[in-house]
Amino acid sequence: MPNIAVFIEQRDGQVKKVAWQMISEARRLVDQAGGEVWGVCLHAAPCDAAHQAGAHGAHRLFTAEHELFKLYDSAAWATAVAAFARAKRPDLLMVGATALGKDLAPKLAQKLGAACVSDSIAVKWDGNAWEVRRPIFAGKCYVDVVPRTSPAVVGVRPNAFALSEGRGGAAAAESFDPGVASLTPLARVTEVQAAAGRKVELTEAETIVSGGRGIKGPEHYHLIEELAAVLGAAAGASRAVVDAGWVPHSHQVGQTGKTVSPNLYIACGISGAIQHLAGMSSSKCIVAINKDPNAPIFKVADYGITGDLFAILPLLQREVEKLKS
Amino acid sequence: MKIAVLVKQVPDSETRIQLSGPAQKLDDSKFTRVLNPYDAYAVEEAVRIKERAPGTEIVAITIGAADRVRETLKKDCLAVGCDRAIVVADPALADADEAGIAVVLAAALRQEACDLILAGKQAIDDDAAQVGVRVAEILGIAHVAVVTKLDLADGALTAQREIEGGVEIVQAKLPALITCQKGLNEPRLPSLPNIMKASAKPMRVVTCAELGVEPPARTYDVKRYAPPPSRAACKVIAGDDPAAAAAELARLLREEAKVI
Ligand SMILES: Cc1cc2nc3c(=O)[nH]c(=O)nc-3n(C[C@H](O)[C@H](O)[C@H](O)COP(=O)(O)OP(=O)(O)OC[C@H]3O[C@@H](n4cnc5c(N)ncnc54)[C@H](O)[C@@H]3O)c2cc1C
Ligand SMILES: Nc1ncnc2c1ncn2[C@@H]1O[C@H](COP(=O)(O)O)[C@@H](O)[C@H]1O
């Protein structure tokens, strides 16, 4: 039976949305393939994911509790999920392509001697095999791959799968032995420093407003942040803005920055260089605001305004406020 | 101290990807190849460590066709401060996936016994972000991935790693492996005299057999390549009347695209 296990990532009891997206998609898949969806959750204090996991489509929830699951520890977490996989033999192991998941997935795959398909955007069941689609060359090309191993680890890009809710009751919860009792961690997280002022995280955001060199200077970045605020969006930037030191690198979208896949991406004063497109071209709706009608960003945009962002952004902010009120 | 840097040669980030024929084959014959940008941070970091700790030896290791990687190794690794290079060149590896590459790199690293291994966060062709982490797991050593700051002291390291909404500070004992992210440093460019001198630095070409490792089987098959879906033409609103343009955009986003 092709059962799918989904790693439920949580930090301080807050589950990452990508976990629910993966459970939703996994349920759609097993409804075709015949099998179950299992949530896997590691935590340091009892977590209550059973209801939500069930609501999104999980049949069962497997949890393990241990001190080592308080902060991310690559060795401990991979050991635990590998122990689960060896005991329950899921056919696919989905892990969100978050900072934690991108670290965990290859480590886990190596422990299991398994394939790892990074940062995938679609999974299909063709009747007897899985076919997993992922972008390569920074999204300039897609590749469909068929894992040879069972389990196969599949990294999933946040926002690639649609959420479904209201599936039904709580998933049947069960605990498992993570096998970390005698483990001596090789590396230790000593501190987590939150970046100041960051409200919505780029890679998880459903809407992103990004500013490029067209904003002219750091003193104008507030135009981006204010529009983002009214939209409940994250604020991003092109590399030109980051390299100029106007905003930190954590804001950068693109090949050497973050890969994002929001429902709405608004590029303001960004020309649309191939390395920037690499990070955002899988966004569902793209808007460009640029005074140069020939800027390459208009080639990928769905909507665009050819004009001066300094005039347009405050007005757009007001229009959105009106719509939201 | 001995440092290994794992370097890969990849198509330049400007490369246009073209699929040809009914089989949608990926034509890579015209690619301009460069050092993977994240590996450049790895090389630079190694060289900076060496500048602070004279006596450090840096060995650059790559898997790839020898004639193809030679220039990159010389110009981007040896000419900026690596001491020697190892190329694992074996036709059996042409088809290797990330798991296979990791096994072979680990075999090469076992012969070197390094204190620190530096790799890139990801290769910009396959975008896998796997090889470094897999290598560390095979060698049974600690790794810290996506590192933007690295300090070494007393046989241990403290690294800063990027996570959502902040950074994690991670400590580990050496030997350990780091995967490098933009922000770690600013790679230097090789000077002409150093490129000349680099020709004299040792570059050893080895096969899997010489490393005592079997070329591993793939863990997945590539079924097909496909172009990304093409996007509909952009609806352009003229911005001469900014107020009207902003109102029209907001309306379209709400009523047509239904995204706000
Ligand atoms: C290896 C490599 C990796 C890279 N990685 C990344 C990456 O991850 N992310 C990234 O973004 N880039 C990356 N780049 C850089 C990329 O090539 C571009 O240089 C960069 O994206 C340009 O940023 P920009 O669009 O903000 O600036 P520009 O290209 O200078 O564009 C500015 C735009 O603003 C418009 N503009 C100016 N004034 C106004 C105004 N008043 N109103 C409206 N519009 C205005 C202009 O018409 C122009 O189109 C990378 C490059 C390399 C070589
Ligand atoms: N063929 C290779 N030879 C040497 N190092 C490699 C090779 N492939 C990948 N690496 C290293 O592993 C990193 C991540 O690659 P990847 O997992 O393919 O995205 C790269 O930045 C390199 O440091």
XYZ file of C-alpha atoms and ligand atoms in Angstrom:
661
model
C 0.000 0.000 0.000
C 1.500 3.326 -0.988
C 1.212 5.190 2.269
C 2.529 8.734 2.476
C 4.144 10.122 5.598
C 4.275 13.887 6.042
C 6.764 15.529 8.369
C 4.941 18.105 10.492
C 7.415 20.857 11.301
C 6.663 22.967 14.281
C 8.576 25.645 16.119
C 7.350 26.614 19.584
C 4.110 24.730 18.967
C 3.457 26.680 15.758
C 3.100 24.279 12.807
C 4.428 25.415 9.434
C 1.677 25.861 6.892
C 3.533 23.733 4.360
C 2.832 20.696 6.581
C -0.908 21.138 6.144
C -0.445 21.772 2.429
C 1.472 18.492 2.109
C -1.135 16.566 4.092
C -3.873 18.007 1.863
C -2.042 16.926 -1.288
C -1.028 13.554 0.160
C -4.676 12.849 0.898
C -5.656 13.655 -2.682
C -2.924 11.244 -3.816
C -3.753 8.321 -1.530
C -7.421 8.658 -2.365
C -6.294 7.665 -5.878
C -3.479 5.310 -5.003
C -5.167 3.588 -2.078
C -3.245 4.107 1.125
C -3.097 6.306 4.165
C -1.641 9.665 5.095
C 0.456 9.710 8.230
C 1.615 12.835 10.008
C 4.955 12.620 11.816
C 5.644 15.155 14.529
C 8.646 15.600 16.846
C 8.255 17.789 19.879
C 9.670 18.616 23.284
C 6.307 19.243 24.933
C 2.995 17.585 24.081
C 1.731 18.983 20.806
C -1.827 19.006 19.652
C -1.625 18.462 15.940
C -4.098 15.587 15.730
C -7.167 17.702 15.085
C -5.636 19.883 12.429
C -3.807 16.951 10.829
C -7.141 15.148 10.636
C -8.951 18.181 9.284
C -6.459 18.425 6.419
C -6.737 14.741 5.604
C -4.281 12.706 7.705
C -5.496 9.287 8.823
C -2.964 8.899 11.584
C -0.508 10.989 13.529
C 2.754 9.596 14.916
C 4.477 11.655 17.572
C 7.706 11.405 19.533
C 8.593 13.530 22.493
C 12.147 14.263 23.638
C 14.261 17.101 25.039
C 16.361 17.012 21.848
C 13.353 18.135 19.818
C 13.215 21.524 21.480
C 15.671 23.127 19.070
C 16.560 21.737 15.673
C 19.300 19.158 15.815
C 19.997 17.609 12.456
C 21.332 14.298 13.806
C 18.580 13.767 16.370
C 15.730 14.756 14.084
C 16.974 12.679 11.152
C 17.548 9.710 13.453
C 14.003 9.979 14.768
C 12.292 10.289 11.385
C 14.472 7.481 10.007
C 13.430 5.286 12.959
C 9.814 6.033 12.136
C 10.340 5.253 8.451
C 12.056 1.930 9.209
C 9.262 0.890 11.538
C 6.263 1.978 9.466
C 7.633 1.793 5.907
C 5.838 4.672 4.215
C 6.380 4.792 0.468
C 6.900 8.549 0.323
C 8.181 10.822 3.045
C 7.241 14.430 2.382
C 9.302 17.148 4.063
C 8.625 20.860 3.545
C 11.424 22.719 1.777
C 11.905 25.128 4.672
C 15.244 26.016 6.287
C 14.800 23.062 8.627
C 13.343 20.703 6.029
C 16.072 21.383 3.465
C 18.591 20.381 6.120
C 16.654 17.369 7.333
C 15.622 15.839 3.985
C 19.061 14.961 2.549
C 20.351 13.770 5.923
C 17.307 11.557 6.344
C 17.558 10.247 2.788
C 21.218 9.369 3.300
C 20.399 7.478 6.505
C 17.702 5.510 4.677
C 19.733 4.962 1.495
C 16.861 6.723 -0.201
C 16.276 9.056 -3.108
C 15.687 12.662 -2.178
C 13.821 14.897 -4.601
C 14.443 18.475 -3.459
C 11.996 21.345 -3.569
C 9.309 19.625 -5.638
C 6.173 21.320 -6.887
C 3.992 18.375 -8.007
C 3.555 14.694 -7.272
C 1.595 12.221 -9.397
C 0.652 8.573 -8.980
C 0.505 6.819 -12.335
C -0.967 3.569 -11.105
C 2.228 1.932 -9.950
C 4.874 4.607 -9.490
C 5.293 8.131 -8.207
C 6.321 10.883 -10.535
C 7.722 13.971 -8.893
C 8.181 17.305 -10.650
C 10.783 19.832 -9.605
C 12.257 22.980 -11.105
C 15.950 22.916 -12.005
C 18.283 25.621 -13.339
C 16.511 28.070 -11.041
C 13.113 27.355 -12.559
C 14.220 27.683 -16.178
C 13.346 24.040 -16.709
C 11.286 21.347 -14.984
C 12.256 17.731 -14.536
C 9.967 14.798 -13.751
C 11.659 12.040 -11.801
C 10.646 8.581 -10.654
C 12.203 7.444 -7.389
C 13.740 3.972 -7.356
C 13.698 3.645 -3.582
C 10.962 3.092 -1.024
C 10.707 5.185 0.947
C 11.680 8.146 -1.173
C 12.111 11.515 0.494
C 10.283 14.333 -1.290
C 11.020 17.938 -0.394
C 8.020 20.154 -1.093
C 8.156 23.851 -1.891
C 5.873 25.899 0.403
C 2.663 27.032 -1.355
C 3.083 24.479 -4.162
C 0.098 22.476 -2.908
C -3.372 23.837 -2.167
C -4.797 23.490 1.317
C -7.946 21.494 1.846
C -9.753 21.712 5.118
C -12.682 20.238 6.959
C -11.823 16.642 6.070
C -13.178 15.249 9.280
C -12.229 14.201 12.772
C -8.913 14.053 14.521
C -6.208 11.759 13.165
C -5.668 8.692 15.367
C -2.597 9.627 17.410
C 0.091 7.196 18.426
C 3.592 7.711 19.815
C 6.736 6.109 18.445
C 10.262 5.521 19.740
C 12.543 8.072 18.081
C 15.634 6.023 18.957
C 17.615 8.998 20.202
C 18.185 7.836 23.792
C 21.877 7.070 23.316
C 22.567 9.751 20.736
C 25.304 12.303 21.369
C 24.601 15.328 19.195
C 27.473 16.324 16.924
C 26.331 19.914 16.552
C 24.307 22.001 18.917
C 22.102 25.022 18.328
C 23.052 27.400 21.111
C 20.858 30.310 20.165
C 18.094 31.394 17.823
C 18.153 35.079 16.968
C 14.995 36.526 15.473
C 15.552 39.210 12.863
C 14.159 42.523 13.988
C 10.916 43.791 12.517
C 10.139 40.793 10.321
C 6.440 40.041 10.486
C 5.716 37.669 7.621
C 8.360 35.220 6.455
C 9.188 35.467 2.736
C 9.225 31.786 1.846
C 5.878 31.180 3.505
C 4.103 34.370 2.518
C 1.017 34.272 0.335
C 1.707 37.787 -0.873
C 5.074 39.465 -1.376
C 5.921 43.055 -2.259
C 9.526 43.449 -3.438
C 11.566 46.522 -4.164
C 14.446 46.872 -6.594
C 17.002 49.499 -7.463
C 14.124 51.637 -8.712
C 13.364 52.634 -5.118
C 16.564 54.704 -5.289
C 17.641 54.429 -1.651
C 17.036 52.782 1.728
C 15.005 55.783 2.854
C 12.290 54.757 0.382
C 12.026 51.086 1.316
C 9.178 52.017 3.659
C 6.997 52.349 0.526
C 7.471 48.610 0.000
C 6.938 47.806 3.672
C 3.803 49.888 3.958
C 2.136 48.311 0.930
C 3.192 44.905 2.301
C 1.649 45.749 5.657
C -1.785 46.562 4.250
C -1.688 43.381 2.178
C -0.511 41.217 5.093
C 2.464 40.495 2.870
C 6.188 39.932 3.318
C 8.628 42.535 2.005
C 11.347 41.330 -0.364
C 14.075 42.836 -2.487
C 16.276 42.308 -5.499
C 19.948 41.633 -5.118
C 20.826 45.133 -6.269
C 19.081 46.475 -3.161
C 20.725 43.911 -0.885
C 24.200 44.436 -2.332
C 23.796 48.180 -1.874
C 23.204 47.463 1.806
C 19.689 48.955 1.867
C 18.127 45.789 3.340
C 19.633 42.582 4.770
C 20.280 39.527 2.619
C 17.401 37.691 4.266
C 15.126 39.856 2.080
C 16.697 38.807 -1.201
C 14.579 36.939 -3.711
C 16.316 35.088 -6.526
C 18.928 32.600 -7.482
C 21.266 33.526 -4.653
C 18.419 34.514 -2.352
C 15.114 32.906 -1.508
C 12.866 30.924 -3.784
C 9.293 32.005 -3.254
C 5.974 30.852 -4.615
C 3.275 33.211 -3.323
C -0.195 33.755 -4.760
C 0.722 37.355 -5.490
C 4.154 38.862 -6.130
C 4.424 42.603 -6.693
C 7.774 43.679 -8.153
C 8.398 47.410 -7.788
C 11.332 48.991 -9.601
C 12.796 45.574 -10.421
C 14.018 45.014 -13.969
C 13.476 41.260 -13.940
C 16.996 39.907 -14.438
C 17.075 36.175 -15.029
C 18.543 35.576 -11.547
C 15.678 37.465 -9.927
C 13.074 35.594 -11.986
C 14.717 32.386 -10.794
C 13.420 33.034 -7.332
C 9.876 34.138 -8.068
C 8.690 32.966 -11.475
C 6.577 30.184 -9.943
C 4.436 32.826 -8.185
C 0.808 32.438 -9.186
C 0.097 36.068 -10.019
C 2.894 38.516 -10.798
C 2.521 42.285 -10.870
C 5.198 44.649 -12.153
C 5.442 48.343 -11.460
C 8.234 49.782 -13.550
C 8.728 52.958 -15.535
C 10.489 51.136 -18.355
C 7.879 49.422 -20.573
C 10.649 47.233 -22.020
C 11.804 45.864 -18.655
C 11.981 42.050 -18.854
C 9.812 41.751 -15.731
C 6.776 42.513 -17.944
C 7.462 39.250 -19.833
C 6.558 37.191 -16.769
C 4.057 39.586 -15.207
C 0.295 39.064 -15.396
C -0.461 42.709 -14.637
C 1.735 45.732 -14.896
C 1.768 49.465 -14.523
C 4.293 51.362 -16.610
C 4.942 54.337 -14.432
C 6.710 55.917 -11.504
C 6.590 53.773 -8.396
C 6.938 56.819 -6.139
C 3.608 58.101 -7.429
C 1.878 54.736 -7.712
C 2.765 52.894 -4.503
C 1.119 55.287 -2.003
C -2.025 55.390 -4.175
C -2.090 51.629 -4.543
C -1.724 51.319 -0.789
C -4.772 53.549 -0.335
C -6.809 51.550 -2.894
C -5.979 48.298 -1.091
C -6.919 49.850 2.261
C -10.264 50.863 0.737
C -10.892 47.333 -0.558
C -9.944 45.784 2.757
C -12.136 48.028 4.865
C 44.786 22.397 9.773
C 43.648 20.797 6.565
C 40.601 22.013 4.639
C 38.797 20.448 1.703
C 36.530 22.469 -0.570
C 34.003 20.623 -2.705
C 33.581 22.448 -5.965
C 31.330 21.892 -8.925
C 31.392 23.404 -12.358
C 27.947 24.604 -13.463
C 26.383 26.515 -16.362
C 26.592 30.273 -15.867
C 23.461 31.721 -14.243
C 22.589 33.609 -17.462
C 22.357 30.340 -19.421
C 19.199 29.861 -21.472
C 17.894 26.347 -21.148
C 16.692 24.807 -24.370
C 14.875 21.533 -24.816
C 15.000 20.016 -28.262
C 13.288 17.348 -30.276
C 10.229 15.296 -29.425
C 12.096 13.764 -26.481
C 12.673 17.294 -25.063
C 16.357 16.550 -24.569
C 18.372 18.998 -22.556
C 21.088 20.318 -24.826
C 24.064 21.211 -22.659
C 26.693 21.349 -25.394
C 26.737 25.151 -25.599
C 26.767 25.942 -21.896
C 29.380 28.349 -20.593
C 30.641 26.733 -17.425
C 31.749 28.495 -14.286
C 32.492 27.663 -10.686
C 29.194 27.237 -8.802
C 28.702 30.661 -7.106
C 28.133 29.124 -3.673
C 31.339 27.125 -4.021
C 33.169 30.411 -4.581
C 32.156 31.376 -1.027
C 33.554 28.032 0.160
C 36.884 28.616 -1.585
C 37.121 32.173 -0.262
C 36.340 31.103 3.291
C 39.037 28.428 3.158
C 41.577 30.942 1.886
C 40.673 33.439 4.629
C 41.129 30.736 7.273
C 44.507 29.945 5.789
C 45.505 33.606 5.873
C 44.763 33.657 9.597
C 46.325 30.257 10.267
C 49.454 29.870 8.149
C 50.371 26.249 7.575
C 46.813 25.430 6.628
C 46.516 23.259 3.552
C 43.568 23.594 1.159
C 42.611 20.879 -1.267
C 39.860 21.468 -3.838
C 37.949 18.349 -4.875
C 35.639 17.997 -7.832
C 33.890 15.257 -9.754
C 33.744 15.987 -13.452
C 35.378 15.414 -16.815
C 39.047 16.366 -16.364
C 39.429 18.402 -19.547
C 36.337 20.389 -18.711
C 37.041 21.247 -15.070
C 40.767 21.974 -15.371
C 40.423 25.694 -16.168
C 37.883 26.339 -13.398
C 40.056 24.561 -10.863
C 43.104 26.497 -11.925
C 41.556 29.943 -12.180
C 38.934 29.919 -9.427
C 40.543 27.576 -6.898
C 44.322 27.222 -7.238
C 44.931 30.824 -8.357
C 43.081 32.282 -5.376
C 44.827 30.177 -2.746
C 43.972 26.475 -2.827
C 47.144 24.394 -2.649
C 46.176 21.463 -4.805
C 43.236 19.891 -6.580
C 41.781 16.438 -7.010
C 39.553 15.593 -9.947
C 37.553 12.414 -9.792
C 37.050 11.715 -13.486
C 35.286 8.509 -14.338
C 32.865 7.897 -17.215
C 30.866 5.707 -14.820
C 29.947 8.873 -12.917
C 28.378 10.673 -15.878
C 25.017 9.339 -14.742
C 25.501 9.739 -10.975
C 22.834 11.506 -8.897
C 23.346 13.456 -5.662
C 23.529 10.262 -3.582
C 26.186 8.820 -5.881
C 28.245 12.011 -6.033
C 28.215 12.139 -2.240
C 29.473 8.558 -1.893
C 32.375 9.222 -4.248
C 33.294 12.563 -2.654
C 33.243 10.891 0.756
C 35.632 8.227 -0.538
C 38.009 10.931 -1.774
C 37.713 12.774 1.542
C 38.523 9.634 3.539
C 41.959 9.601 1.895
C 42.549 13.186 2.958
C 41.433 13.310 6.598
C 40.489 17.001 6.716
C 39.539 19.034 9.779
C 37.056 21.126 7.873
C 35.103 20.510 4.674
C 33.464 23.421 2.882
C 30.802 22.949 0.208
C 28.283 25.198 -1.492
C 24.720 25.516 -0.210
C 23.502 24.190 -3.524
C 24.603 23.763 -7.101
C 22.755 26.193 -9.385
C 22.181 23.585 -12.097
C 20.391 20.780 -10.260
C 19.444 23.044 -7.319
C 19.482 19.939 -5.131
C 21.130 21.287 -1.955
C 21.916 17.720 -0.925
C 25.507 16.737 -1.591
C 27.165 18.518 1.348
C 24.728 17.193 3.926
C 24.917 13.685 2.480
C 28.720 13.709 2.558
C 28.739 14.694 6.231
C 26.290 11.908 7.041
C 28.406 9.321 5.209
C 31.538 10.468 7.028
C 29.675 10.538 10.336
C 30.682 14.126 11.064
C 28.698 17.223 12.032
C 27.445 19.596 9.402
C 25.978 23.076 9.473
C 24.108 24.081 6.317
C 23.425 27.508 4.775
C 26.089 29.279 6.789
C 26.546 33.063 6.661
C 29.239 33.401 9.362
C 31.934 31.027 10.536
C 34.368 31.203 13.447
C 36.947 28.586 14.362
C 38.634 28.209 17.726
C 40.184 25.353 19.692
C 39.145 22.537 17.381
C 35.532 23.655 17.255
C 33.401 25.945 15.148
C 30.610 28.403 15.709
C 28.467 29.028 12.687
C 25.545 31.266 11.958
C 22.955 29.688 9.738
C 20.004 31.318 7.991
C 16.533 30.209 9.006
C 13.091 31.730 8.475
C 12.874 35.063 10.216
C 16.304 34.958 11.788
C 19.491 32.992 12.345
C 20.547 29.972 14.351
C 23.899 29.883 16.080
C 25.341 26.375 15.905
C 28.429 24.932 17.581
C 30.227 21.787 16.526
C 33.514 20.004 17.078
C 35.851 19.476 14.155
C 35.939 17.636 11.836
C 32.797 19.143 10.424
C 31.265 20.162 7.126
C 29.818 23.576 6.309
C 27.641 24.511 3.346
C 28.172 28.127 2.348
C 25.547 30.787 1.655
C 25.824 34.251 0.142
C 26.798 36.707 2.867
C 29.572 34.522 4.293
C 32.240 36.551 2.492
C 33.000 38.356 -0.745
C 35.054 36.102 -3.040
C 38.216 37.655 -4.470
C 39.163 37.507 -8.126
C 42.332 35.750 -9.244
C 45.194 37.932 -10.421
C 46.927 37.223 -13.690
C 50.299 36.326 -12.096
C 48.535 33.972 -9.699
C 46.739 32.267 -12.572
C 50.160 31.705 -14.173
C 51.607 30.348 -10.944
C 48.590 28.100 -10.415
C 49.688 25.969 -13.354
C 52.510 24.673 -11.202
C 50.215 23.535 -8.390
C 49.410 19.815 -8.275
C 46.205 18.541 -9.864
C 45.626 14.835 -9.411
C 43.122 13.006 -11.606
C 41.715 9.799 -10.132
C 39.113 7.183 -11.010
C 36.584 5.447 -8.765
C 38.760 2.335 -8.799
C 41.720 4.339 -7.484
C 39.541 5.634 -4.666
C 38.370 2.095 -3.973
C 34.731 2.977 -4.472
C 32.092 1.404 -6.722
C 30.216 3.918 -8.865
C 26.863 3.862 -7.062
C 23.517 3.158 -8.722
C 21.042 5.996 -9.153
C 18.292 6.451 -6.584
C 15.825 7.919 -9.080
C 15.281 8.033 -12.830
C 14.737 11.108 -14.926
C 11.558 10.568 -16.880
C 11.410 13.813 -18.836
C 12.390 17.454 -18.951
C 9.711 20.024 -19.569
C 9.697 23.766 -20.165
C 8.029 25.741 -17.385
C 4.441 26.684 -18.266
C 4.308 29.824 -20.380
C 2.569 32.762 -18.816
C -0.288 34.693 -20.344
C 0.574 38.089 -21.828
C 0.812 40.898 -19.321
C -2.128 43.274 -18.963
C -0.348 46.607 -19.012
C -1.922 49.688 -17.465
C -0.439 53.022 -18.490
C 0.798 54.961 -15.487
C 0.294 58.513 -16.827
C -2.605 58.915 -14.442
C -1.229 57.196 -11.344
C -4.483 57.392 -9.395
C -6.502 55.742 -12.146
C -3.783 53.149 -12.716
C -3.594 52.229 -9.015
C -7.381 51.926 -8.806
C -7.534 49.768 -11.930
C -4.753 47.481 -10.689
C -6.424 47.024 -7.314
C -9.713 46.237 -9.065
C -8.104 43.639 -11.364
C -6.312 41.981 -8.472
C -9.510 41.728 -6.500
C -12.065 40.908 -9.198
C -10.125 39.109 -11.903
C -7.102 37.512 -10.257
C -8.858 37.229 -6.873
C -5.578 37.560 -4.981
C -6.365 40.458 -2.639
C 25.468 34.680 -9.976
C 24.441 35.764 -9.848
C 23.425 35.614 -8.936
C 22.437 36.598 -8.785
N 21.424 36.382 -7.886
C 20.422 37.295 -7.805
C 19.324 37.106 -6.903
O 19.266 36.126 -6.150
N 18.334 38.030 -6.883
C 18.354 39.148 -7.681
O 17.413 39.940 -7.596
N 19.390 39.365 -8.509
C 20.429 38.485 -8.573
N 21.485 38.753 -9.405
C 21.608 40.100 -9.999
C 20.778 40.324 -11.245
O 21.527 39.933 -12.367
C 20.413 41.825 -11.362
O 21.604 42.576 -11.357
C 19.502 42.363 -10.251
O 18.393 41.498 -10.070
C 19.024 43.745 -10.605
O 18.243 44.279 -9.577
P 17.123 45.372 -9.889
O 16.117 44.804 -10.822
O 16.637 45.859 -8.586
O 17.957 46.544 -10.542
P 17.991 47.068 -12.024
O 18.262 45.991 -12.983
O 18.903 48.239 -12.013
O 16.513 47.539 -12.306
C 15.903 48.641 -11.717
C 14.567 48.829 -12.375
O 13.865 49.866 -11.720
C 13.152 50.621 -12.694
N 12.916 51.944 -12.132
C 13.828 52.902 -11.842
N 13.222 53.964 -11.284
C 11.902 53.688 -11.232
C 10.773 54.407 -10.762
N 10.881 55.620 -10.233
N 9.569 53.819 -10.866
C 9.439 52.577 -11.401
N 10.479 51.862 -11.854
C 11.693 52.410 -11.765
C 14.042 50.610 -13.915
O 13.279 50.815 -15.081
C 14.654 49.226 -13.847
O 13.902 48.295 -14.629
C 22.493 37.780 -9.558
C 23.538 37.941 -10.469
C 24.502 36.953 -10.633
C 25.593 37.166 -11.650
N 30.326 16.936 -8.893
C 30.662 17.569 -7.763
N 31.971 17.682 -7.410
C 32.334 18.306 -6.265
N 31.455 18.870 -5.419
C 30.150 18.789 -5.720
C 29.675 18.136 -6.888
N 28.329 18.224 -6.898
C 27.967 18.914 -5.791
N 29.066 19.260 -5.071
C 29.111 20.057 -3.827
O 27.849 19.987 -3.189
C 27.209 21.270 -3.173
C 25.717 21.113 -3.313
O 25.389 20.516 -4.541
P 23.937 19.967 -4.873
O 23.551 19.058 -3.767
O 24.102 19.250 -6.180
O 23.032 21.164 -4.981
C 27.913 22.060 -4.263
O 27.840 23.445 -4.010
C 29.342 21.521 -4.146
O 30.026 22.118 -3.053
